[in-house]
Coordinates of C-alpha atoms and ligand atoms in Angstrom, one line a residue:
M1 CA 0.0 0.0 0.0
I2 CA 1.2 3.5 -0.8
D3 CA -0.3 5.9 1.8
H4 CA -0.2 9.6 2.2
F5 CA 2.6 11.1 4.3
I6 CA 1.3 13.8 6.6
D7 CA 2.9 15.3 9.6
G8 CA 5.8 12.8 9.5
E9 CA 3.5 9.7 9.3
F10 CA 2.2 7.5 6.7
V11 CA -1.6 7.7 6.9
E12 CA -4.5 5.9 5.2
P13 CA -6.9 8.0 3.1
H14 CA -9.9 9.5 4.7
S15 CA -12.2 7.9 2.1
G16 CA -10.6 4.4 2.6
D17 CA -10.2 4.2 -1.2
Y18 CA -7.2 3.1 -3.1
F19 CA -6.4 2.9 -6.8
P20 CA -4.1 0.5 -8.6
N21 CA -0.5 1.3 -9.6
I22 CA 0.3 -0.5 -12.8
N23 CA 3.7 -1.3 -14.3
P24 CA 3.4 -0.1 -17.9
A25 CA 6.1 -2.5 -19.2
T26 CA 4.0 -5.5 -18.3
G27 CA 0.5 -4.4 -17.3
E28 CA 1.3 -5.9 -13.8
H29 CA -0.6 -4.5 -10.8
I30 CA 2.3 -3.5 -8.5
D31 CA 0.6 -1.6 -5.6
D32 CA -2.4 0.2 -4.3
V33 CA -2.3 3.9 -3.8
A34 CA -4.3 6.1 -1.4
E35 CA -6.9 8.2 -3.2
G36 CA -6.8 11.6 -1.5
D37 CA -9.7 14.0 -1.1
V38 CA -10.4 17.4 0.3
T39 CA -10.1 16.1 3.9
D40 CA -6.7 14.6 3.3
V41 CA -5.5 17.8 1.6
D42 CA -6.8 19.8 4.6
S43 CA -4.7 17.6 6.9
G44 CA -1.6 18.0 4.7
V45 CA -1.9 21.8 4.5
D46 CA -2.6 22.0 8.2
A47 CA 0.5 20.0 9.1
A48 CA 2.6 22.1 6.7
Q49 CA 1.3 25.3 8.3
R50 CA 2.1 24.1 11.8
A51 CA 5.6 23.1 10.7
F52 CA 6.1 26.4 8.9
C53 CA 5.2 28.5 11.9
G54 CA 6.9 26.1 14.3
P55 CA 9.9 23.8 14.0
W56 CA 11.0 24.7 10.4
Q57 CA 11.2 28.4 11.1
A58 CA 12.8 27.8 14.5
L59 CA 15.7 26.1 12.8
S60 CA 18.6 28.4 11.7
K61 CA 19.0 28.7 8.0
R62 CA 22.2 26.7 8.2
K63 CA 20.5 23.8 10.0
R64 CA 17.6 23.8 7.5
L65 CA 20.0 23.7 4.5
D66 CA 22.2 21.0 6.2
A67 CA 19.0 18.9 6.6
L68 CA 18.4 19.3 2.8
E69 CA 21.9 18.1 2.1
R70 CA 21.2 15.0 4.2
V71 CA 18.2 14.4 2.0
A72 CA 20.5 14.4 -1.0
H73 CA 22.8 11.9 0.7
G74 CA 19.7 9.8 1.7
I75 CA 18.6 9.5 -1.9
R76 CA 22.1 8.5 -2.9
A77 CA 22.3 5.9 -0.1
R78 CA 19.0 4.3 -1.4
F79 CA 19.8 4.9 -5.1
D80 CA 18.8 1.3 -6.2
E81 CA 15.5 1.5 -4.4
F82 CA 14.6 4.8 -6.0
L83 CA 15.8 3.4 -9.4
D84 CA 13.7 0.2 -9.1
A85 CA 10.6 2.2 -8.0
E86 CA 11.0 4.7 -10.8
M87 CA 11.5 1.9 -13.4
R88 CA 8.5 0.0 -12.2
D89 CA 6.2 3.0 -12.1
T90 CA 7.2 4.4 -15.5
G91 CA 8.8 1.6 -17.5
K92 CA 11.8 3.9 -18.2
P93 CA 15.0 2.0 -18.9
R94 CA 17.7 1.6 -16.4
S95 CA 20.1 3.2 -18.9
F96 CA 18.1 6.5 -18.7
A97 CA 16.8 6.6 -15.1
S98 CA 20.2 5.7 -13.6
K99 CA 21.9 8.6 -15.4
V100 CA 19.1 11.2 -15.3
D101 CA 16.2 10.7 -12.9
I102 CA 17.7 9.5 -9.7
P103 CA 21.1 11.4 -9.8
R104 CA 19.1 14.6 -10.5
G105 CA 16.8 13.9 -7.6
A106 CA 19.7 14.0 -5.2
A107 CA 21.5 16.8 -7.1
N108 CA 18.5 19.1 -6.8
F109 CA 18.6 19.1 -3.0
E110 CA 22.4 19.6 -2.9
F111 CA 22.3 22.3 -5.5
F112 CA 19.5 24.4 -4.0
A113 CA 20.8 24.0 -0.4
N114 CA 24.2 25.4 -1.6
I115 CA 22.8 28.2 -3.6
A116 CA 20.5 29.3 -0.8
R117 CA 23.5 29.5 1.6
S118 CA 25.0 32.4 -0.4
L119 CA 21.8 34.3 -1.2
D120 CA 22.1 38.0 -0.4
G121 CA 19.8 41.0 -0.5
K122 CA 20.4 44.5 -1.9
S123 CA 21.0 47.8 -0.1
Y124 CA 20.5 51.4 -1.2
Q125 CA 21.7 54.7 0.2
T126 CA 18.9 57.2 -0.2
E127 CA 19.2 61.0 0.0
T128 CA 16.6 62.8 2.1
G129 CA 15.7 66.6 2.2
D130 CA 17.1 67.1 5.6
G131 CA 20.5 65.7 4.6
A132 CA 20.4 62.8 7.1
G133 CA 19.7 60.2 4.4
A134 CA 18.2 56.8 4.7
V135 CA 19.4 53.2 4.1
Q136 CA 17.1 50.8 2.4
Y137 CA 17.7 47.0 2.2
T138 CA 15.8 44.0 1.0
T139 CA 15.1 40.7 2.7
R140 CA 13.6 37.5 1.3
N141 CA 10.9 35.8 3.2
P142 CA 9.3 32.4 2.6
L143 CA 5.7 32.3 1.3
G144 CA 4.4 29.7 3.8
V145 CA 2.8 26.5 2.4
V146 CA 3.6 25.8 -1.2
G147 CA 1.5 23.3 -3.2
V148 CA 3.6 21.1 -5.7
V149 CA 1.7 19.4 -8.5
S150 CA 3.9 17.2 -10.6
P151 CA 3.7 14.9 -13.7
W152 CA 4.7 11.4 -14.5
N153 CA 7.4 11.7 -17.1
L154 CA 10.4 12.5 -14.8
P155 CA 8.7 11.9 -11.5
L156 CA 11.5 12.3 -8.9
L157 CA 13.5 14.8 -11.0
L158 CA 10.6 17.2 -11.5
L159 CA 9.1 16.8 -8.0
T160 CA 12.5 17.6 -6.3
W161 CA 13.2 20.4 -8.8
K162 CA 10.3 22.2 -7.0
V163 CA 10.4 20.7 -3.5
A164 CA 14.2 21.5 -3.0
P165 CA 14.1 25.2 -3.7
A166 CA 10.7 25.6 -2.0
L167 CA 12.2 24.2 1.2
A168 CA 15.6 25.9 0.8
A169 CA 13.7 29.2 0.7
G170 CA 12.1 28.3 4.1
N171 CA 8.6 27.1 3.0
C172 CA 6.9 23.9 3.8
V173 CA 5.2 21.8 1.0
V174 CA 2.3 19.6 0.2
V175 CA 3.0 17.6 -2.9
K176 CA 0.5 15.9 -5.2
P177 CA 2.5 13.5 -7.4
S178 CA 1.1 12.1 -10.6
E179 CA -1.4 9.3 -10.0
E180 CA 0.7 7.3 -12.5
T181 CA 3.9 7.6 -10.5
P182 CA 3.4 7.7 -6.7
S183 CA 6.3 5.5 -5.5
T184 CA 9.4 7.8 -5.4
A185 CA 7.5 10.6 -3.7
S186 CA 6.7 8.2 -0.9
L187 CA 10.2 6.8 -0.7
L188 CA 11.4 10.4 -0.5
A189 CA 9.2 10.8 2.6
E190 CA 11.2 8.0 4.3
V191 CA 14.4 9.8 3.4
F192 CA 13.0 13.1 4.9
A193 CA 12.2 11.3 8.1
D194 CA 15.6 9.7 8.3
A195 CA 17.3 13.0 7.6
G196 CA 15.7 14.5 10.7
V197 CA 13.6 17.0 8.8
P198 CA 10.8 18.1 11.2
D199 CA 7.4 16.5 10.8
G200 CA 5.1 18.5 8.5
V201 CA 7.8 20.1 6.3
Y202 CA 7.3 17.6 3.5
N203 CA 3.8 16.2 3.1
V204 CA 2.5 13.9 0.3
V205 CA -1.2 13.6 -0.7
H206 CA -1.8 11.1 -3.5
G207 CA -4.7 11.1 -5.8
Y208 CA -6.0 12.3 -9.1
G209 CA -6.2 15.9 -10.5
P210 CA -9.7 17.3 -11.2
D211 CA -12.3 16.9 -8.4
S212 CA -9.6 15.1 -6.4
A213 CA -6.5 15.8 -4.4
G214 CA -4.9 17.9 -7.1
Q215 CA -7.7 20.4 -7.4
A216 CA -8.3 20.5 -3.6
L217 CA -4.7 21.4 -3.1
V218 CA -4.8 24.1 -5.8
Q219 CA -8.0 25.6 -4.4
H220 CA -6.9 25.5 -0.7
P221 CA -7.0 29.0 0.7
D222 CA -4.0 28.5 3.0
V223 CA -1.7 27.4 0.1
A224 CA 0.3 30.5 -0.8
A225 CA 1.7 29.4 -4.2
I226 CA 1.3 26.6 -6.7
T227 CA 4.1 25.3 -8.7
F228 CA 2.9 23.0 -11.5
T229 CA 4.5 20.9 -14.3
G230 CA 2.2 19.2 -16.7
E231 CA -0.1 19.7 -19.6
T232 CA -1.0 23.2 -20.9
S233 CA -4.8 22.5 -20.6
T234 CA -4.3 21.5 -16.9
G235 CA -2.3 24.7 -16.4
S236 CA -5.3 26.7 -17.7
Q237 CA -7.6 25.1 -15.2
I238 CA -5.2 25.5 -12.3
M239 CA -4.8 29.2 -13.2
R240 CA -8.6 29.6 -13.0
D241 CA -8.6 27.8 -9.7
C242 CA -5.9 30.1 -8.3
A243 CA -7.5 33.3 -9.4
D244 CA -9.8 33.8 -6.4
D245 CA -7.0 33.8 -3.9
I246 CA -4.5 35.5 -6.3
K247 CA -2.0 32.7 -5.6
N248 CA 1.5 32.9 -7.0
I249 CA 1.9 30.4 -9.8
S250 CA 4.9 28.9 -11.7
F251 CA 4.0 26.7 -14.7
E252 CA 6.2 24.4 -16.8
L253 CA 3.9 23.2 -19.5
G254 CA 3.8 21.4 -22.8
G255 CA 6.0 21.9 -25.9
K256 CA 6.1 21.4 -29.6
N257 CA 9.8 21.8 -30.0
A258 CA 11.7 22.3 -33.2
S259 CA 15.1 20.9 -34.1
I260 CA 16.8 22.8 -37.0
V261 CA 19.6 21.1 -38.9
F262 CA 21.7 23.2 -41.3
A263 CA 23.8 21.6 -44.1
D264 CA 27.0 22.9 -42.4
A265 CA 26.3 20.9 -39.2
D266 CA 28.4 17.9 -38.1
L267 CA 26.0 15.4 -39.5
D268 CA 26.8 12.5 -37.2
D269 CA 26.3 14.8 -34.1
A270 CA 23.1 16.3 -35.5
V271 CA 21.6 12.8 -36.2
A272 CA 22.7 11.4 -32.8
G273 CA 21.4 14.5 -31.0
T274 CA 18.1 14.6 -32.9
A275 CA 17.6 10.8 -32.2
R276 CA 18.2 11.6 -28.5
S277 CA 15.9 14.6 -28.5
T278 CA 13.1 12.7 -30.3
F279 CA 13.3 9.2 -28.7
S280 CA 14.7 9.7 -25.2
N281 CA 12.3 8.5 -22.4
T282 CA 10.1 7.2 -25.3
G283 CA 9.6 10.8 -26.4
Q284 CA 8.0 11.7 -23.0
V285 CA 10.2 14.7 -22.2
C286 CA 8.6 18.1 -22.5
L287 CA 11.8 19.2 -24.3
C288 CA 11.6 16.5 -27.0
S289 CA 11.8 17.5 -30.7
E290 CA 8.6 16.6 -32.5
R291 CA 9.3 18.9 -35.5
V292 CA 12.6 18.5 -37.4
Y293 CA 13.6 21.0 -40.1
V294 CA 16.6 20.0 -42.3
E295 CA 18.3 22.2 -44.9
R296 CA 17.6 20.7 -48.3
P297 CA 21.1 19.6 -49.5
I298 CA 21.3 17.1 -46.6
Y299 CA 17.6 16.3 -46.2
E300 CA 17.6 12.8 -47.7
Q301 CA 20.8 11.8 -46.1
F302 CA 19.5 13.0 -42.7
V303 CA 16.2 11.2 -43.0
D304 CA 17.9 8.0 -43.9
A305 CA 20.4 8.3 -41.0
L306 CA 17.7 9.1 -38.4
K307 CA 15.6 6.2 -39.7
A308 CA 18.6 3.9 -39.2
R309 CA 19.0 5.2 -35.6
A310 CA 15.3 4.7 -34.9
E311 CA 15.4 1.2 -36.2
H312 CA 18.4 0.2 -34.2
L313 CA 17.0 1.3 -30.8
T314 CA 16.7 -1.6 -28.4
I315 CA 13.1 -1.7 -27.2
G316 CA 12.1 -3.9 -24.3
D317 CA 12.6 -4.7 -20.6
P318 CA 13.4 -1.6 -18.7
F319 CA 15.5 -3.6 -16.2
D320 CA 17.8 -5.0 -19.0
E321 CA 21.0 -2.9 -19.2
Q322 CA 20.9 -3.0 -23.0
T323 CA 17.4 -1.5 -23.3
E324 CA 17.3 2.0 -24.8
M325 CA 13.5 2.5 -25.1
G326 CA 10.8 1.3 -22.7
P327 CA 7.0 1.6 -23.0
L328 CA 4.8 4.7 -22.8
I329 CA 3.5 5.6 -19.3
S330 CA 0.2 3.7 -19.7
H331 CA -2.2 2.0 -22.1
G332 CA -4.4 5.1 -22.0
H333 CA -1.5 7.2 -23.2
R334 CA -0.6 4.6 -25.8
E335 CA -4.1 5.0 -27.2
K336 CA -3.5 8.7 -27.6
V337 CA -0.1 8.2 -29.3
L338 CA -1.4 5.5 -31.6
G339 CA -4.3 7.9 -32.4
A340 CA -1.7 10.5 -33.5
Y341 CA 0.0 7.8 -35.6
E342 CA -3.3 7.2 -37.3
K343 CA -4.0 10.9 -37.8
A344 CA -0.6 11.3 -39.5
R345 CA -1.4 8.4 -41.9
D346 CA -4.9 9.8 -42.6
A347 CA -3.3 13.1 -43.5
G348 CA -1.1 11.5 -46.1
A349 CA 2.2 11.2 -44.3
T350 CA 5.0 9.1 -45.7
V351 CA 5.8 6.8 -42.8
V352 CA 9.6 6.6 -42.9
T353 CA 9.7 4.1 -40.1
G354 CA 7.5 2.8 -37.2
G355 CA 3.8 3.8 -36.9
S356 CA 2.7 0.8 -35.0
V357 CA 3.4 -1.3 -31.9
P358 CA 6.6 -3.5 -31.7
D359 CA 6.4 -7.3 -31.5
L360 CA 7.4 -8.2 -28.0
D361 CA 7.3 -11.6 -26.2
G362 CA 6.1 -12.8 -22.8
A363 CA 5.0 -10.3 -20.1
L364 CA 6.2 -7.4 -22.3
A365 CA 3.5 -8.2 -24.8
E366 CA 1.1 -6.7 -22.3
G367 CA 3.2 -3.5 -22.1
A368 CA 2.3 0.0 -23.5
F369 CA 5.0 -0.1 -26.1
V370 CA 5.0 1.8 -29.4
E371 CA 7.5 1.9 -32.3
P372 CA 9.7 5.0 -32.7
T373 CA 8.2 6.8 -35.7
I374 CA 9.3 9.2 -38.3
W375 CA 7.0 11.0 -40.9
T376 CA 7.7 13.2 -43.9
D377 CA 5.5 15.0 -46.4
L378 CA 2.9 16.4 -44.1
D379 CA 1.7 20.0 -44.2
E380 CA 2.7 22.2 -41.3
D381 CA -1.0 22.4 -40.2
A382 CA -1.4 18.7 -39.9
W383 CA -2.6 17.6 -36.4
V384 CA 0.7 15.9 -35.5
N385 CA 2.6 19.1 -36.4
T386 CA 0.4 21.3 -34.3
H387 CA -0.3 19.2 -31.2
E388 CA 2.1 17.8 -28.6
I389 CA 2.2 14.0 -29.1
F390 CA 4.4 13.2 -26.1
G391 CA 5.6 10.0 -27.7
P392 CA 8.7 8.8 -29.7
A393 CA 7.7 10.5 -33.0
C394 CA 8.7 13.4 -35.2
H395 CA 8.0 14.9 -38.6
I396 CA 10.9 16.0 -40.8
R397 CA 10.6 18.7 -43.4
P398 CA 13.2 20.3 -45.7
F399 CA 13.9 24.1 -45.8
D400 CA 15.9 26.3 -48.0
T401 CA 16.8 29.5 -46.1
E402 CA 17.5 30.6 -42.6
D403 CA 14.5 32.9 -42.7
E404 CA 12.3 30.0 -43.7
A405 CA 13.7 27.8 -40.9
V406 CA 12.9 30.5 -38.3
E407 CA 9.4 31.0 -39.7
L408 CA 8.7 27.3 -39.6
A409 CA 10.1 26.8 -36.1
N410 CA 8.2 29.7 -34.6
D411 CA 4.9 28.9 -36.2
T412 CA 3.5 27.2 -33.1
D413 CA 1.5 28.0 -30.1
Y414 CA 4.2 26.7 -27.9
G415 CA 7.7 27.9 -27.0
L416 CA 9.6 25.7 -24.6
C417 CA 12.9 25.0 -26.4
G418 CA 14.6 24.6 -29.7
A419 CA 17.7 22.8 -30.9
V420 CA 19.9 24.3 -33.7
W421 CA 22.6 22.2 -35.4
T422 CA 25.3 24.2 -37.3
Q423 CA 29.1 24.8 -37.3
N424 CA 28.6 28.4 -38.3
L425 CA 29.2 30.6 -35.2
S426 CA 27.4 33.7 -36.5
R427 CA 24.4 31.6 -37.6
A428 CA 24.3 29.8 -34.2
H429 CA 24.0 33.2 -32.4
R430 CA 21.4 34.5 -35.0
M431 CA 19.3 31.5 -34.7
A432 CA 19.5 31.4 -30.9
H433 CA 18.2 34.9 -30.9
R434 CA 15.5 34.4 -33.4
V435 CA 13.9 31.1 -32.2
N436 CA 11.1 32.1 -30.0
A437 CA 11.5 29.8 -27.0
G438 CA 12.6 29.9 -23.4
L439 CA 15.7 27.8 -24.1
V440 CA 17.7 27.2 -27.3
W441 CA 20.4 24.6 -27.5
V442 CA 23.1 24.8 -30.1
N443 CA 24.8 21.5 -31.1
S444 CA 23.4 19.9 -28.0
W445 CA 20.2 18.9 -26.3
F446 CA 19.1 18.7 -22.6
L447 CA 22.5 19.9 -21.5
R448 CA 21.6 21.3 -18.1
D449 CA 23.2 23.8 -15.7
L450 CA 20.9 24.1 -12.7
R451 CA 21.9 27.8 -12.3
T452 CA 20.2 28.8 -15.6
P453 CA 16.6 29.9 -15.8
F454 CA 14.3 27.2 -17.2
G455 CA 10.8 27.8 -18.6
G456 CA 8.8 28.5 -21.7
V457 CA 7.0 31.2 -23.6
K458 CA 3.5 31.2 -25.0
L459 CA 1.6 28.0 -24.1
S460 CA 4.7 26.5 -22.6
G461 CA 4.5 28.2 -19.3
I462 CA 4.8 31.1 -17.0
G463 CA 7.9 32.1 -15.0
R464 CA 11.4 30.7 -14.8
E465 CA 12.7 28.1 -12.3
G466 CA 16.4 27.2 -11.8
G467 CA 19.1 28.7 -9.6
R468 CA 18.2 32.1 -8.1
H469 CA 15.1 32.3 -10.3
S470 CA 13.6 29.4 -8.3
L471 CA 14.4 31.1 -5.0
D472 CA 12.9 34.3 -6.3
F473 CA 9.6 32.4 -7.0
Y474 CA 9.6 30.6 -3.6
S475 CA 10.1 33.8 -1.6
E476 CA 8.8 37.3 -1.3
T477 CA 11.2 40.2 -1.3
K478 CA 10.6 42.8 1.4
T479 CA 12.1 46.3 1.4
V480 CA 13.0 47.9 4.7
C481 CA 13.7 51.6 4.9
I482 CA 15.6 53.2 7.8
K483 CA 15.7 56.9 8.1
L484 CA 19.1 57.8 9.6
Ligands
NAD1 P1 -1.1 16.4 -16.5 O1 -1.4 17.9 -16.6 O2 -2.1 15.5 -16.9 O3 -0.9 16.1 -14.9 C1 0.1 16.7 -14.1 C2 -0.3 16.7 -12.7 O4 -1.4 17.6 -12.6 C3 -0.8 15.3 -12.2 O5 -0.3 15.2 -10.9 C4 -2.3 15.4 -12.2 O6 -2.9 14.6 -11.3 C5 -2.5 16.9 -11.8 N1 -3.7 17.5 -12.3 C6 -4.5 17.2 -13.4 N2 -5.6 18.0 -13.4 C7 -5.5 18.8 -12.3 C8 -6.3 19.9 -11.8 N3 -7.5 20.2 -12.4 N4 -6.0 20.5 -10.7 C9 -4.8 20.1 -10.0 N5 -4.0 19.1 -10.4 C10 -4.4 18.5 -11.6 O7 0.3 16.2 -17.1 P2 1.0 14.8 -17.3 O8 0.3 14.0 -18.3 O9 1.3 14.2 -16.0 O10 2.5 15.2 -17.9 C11 2.7 15.3 -19.3 C12 2.6 16.8 -19.7 O11 3.5 17.6 -18.9 C13 3.1 17.1 -21.1 O12 2.2 18.0 -21.7 C14 4.5 17.7 -20.9 O13 4.9 18.5 -22.0 C15 4.3 18.4 -19.7 N6 5.6 18.7 -19.0 C16 6.2 19.9 -19.1 C17 7.4 20.1 -18.5 C18 8.1 21.5 -18.6 O14 9.1 21.6 -17.9 N7 7.6 22.4 -19.4 C19 8.1 19.1 -17.9 C20 7.5 17.8 -17.9 C21 6.2 17.6 -18.4
6OD2 O1 16.0 19.5 -16.1 C1 15.1 20.2 -15.5 O2 15.4 20.9 -14.5 C2 13.8 20.2 -16.0 N1 12.9 21.0 -15.4 C3 13.4 19.3 -17.1 C4 12.1 19.2 -17.6 C5 11.9 18.2 -18.5 C6 10.6 18.0 -19.0 O3 10.1 17.0 -19.3

């Protein structure tokens, strides 16, 4: 059973209801998860408020941040448990989760603890009419209780990306992990307890989103801010639900990211990088490239090379070291992705590779697998070119000029990131400037430095998290003016 974690204890849901947790690689029922409701959320928020006003604030900043560093060590000490839990919940391969998800879970705590140690305010000397002057300075104050609503694609990574800075800034949290991936949030609760973090600082209420724990958390009047990662349509609903209380919000939402490959790029790097940016985590990373634009002289060569990469991916058991691609998160999501594959075919796409489900034996035959898929020859307004698929698929189209590439890349409602492949330095800078997104990678993809601001424009989000930007969001700046 996976229960809520409230006020330092695992507790059963008020309703007594549990829902199943399914391994998407096999369809196996792995656990039962507490289904939270308004009453459970009330308990979580109440515990967080008491901890905020009591033991968490009573600790010195140094002791609070030391405790977060112990959480980082605690994750590392139980690395294999976190890894197994994440692989079972998501079906993501060991080769990915052991390098990305779990290390980043620990690194997020260490990084934000460190950066918060050196945070400073500003001071100003102010002239006054009487000549005495005044000094003004700023302080940062925590918000109180922060609600964290997180998705299933990088469960521990994205939950800790928000929990760590929220706590480093002095807040307490109530988290609502995705209903698809409850396990690592609960393991993390054990790590918090072992690290000696006071009860009520980190609370977990499991459940669904609308009319369930997620919405109750967002609407709770004593929650000061909501930090959310997930679908754009969910973000819209959450924004409406936060409006009455004018809650602070930070949103990391969907993407329809473009990868632009110029003829002067290092072709091997561009193909390998685009394969990574399209197929990593079975295409379930908000930063994945689903639209690829290739300069005409190398178009055919590029399509053939990406096809070869897709066809050589080892698909299968997430626990096998050799596996490069696991299943999608669920059969429900597979229906959506296969629906997109069908829409592409109906719109007249040339299916370069994939488009269906792979043949797998034994237990894996029950898994939510799909083939990595590449299309060409679709119009830009085709459904799969305008909607986020969140699966291992992309459309490739040729272009002739830099202006055309910019126009194609920017012709979307989203603006999370872009990738540009070129050896021309001036062009790299021009394109980085002209692609309308929160983040542009040149000759790389998903190369992260946690100090940098992360977030999207247009339908891809509101605000920036990362480094000091996160700490800005999770605190209020106060100005103090002292007349001398
Ligand atoms: P989702 O929006 O369906 O769910 C995310 C979380 O929100 C879950 O915990 C869910 O239970 C909760 N939720 C749903 N409706 C709610 C409501 N009305 N009120 C409160 N909570 C609610 O997203 P998902 O399917 O879990 O994740 C995939 C999506 O997330 C994709 O669109 C992807 O692009 C996006 N994403 C974006 C980023 C980013 O950094 N921009 C990162 C990861 C994922
Ligand atoms: O690396 C990160 O910090 C981050 N927020 C990644 C988001 C990935 C989206 O799926």
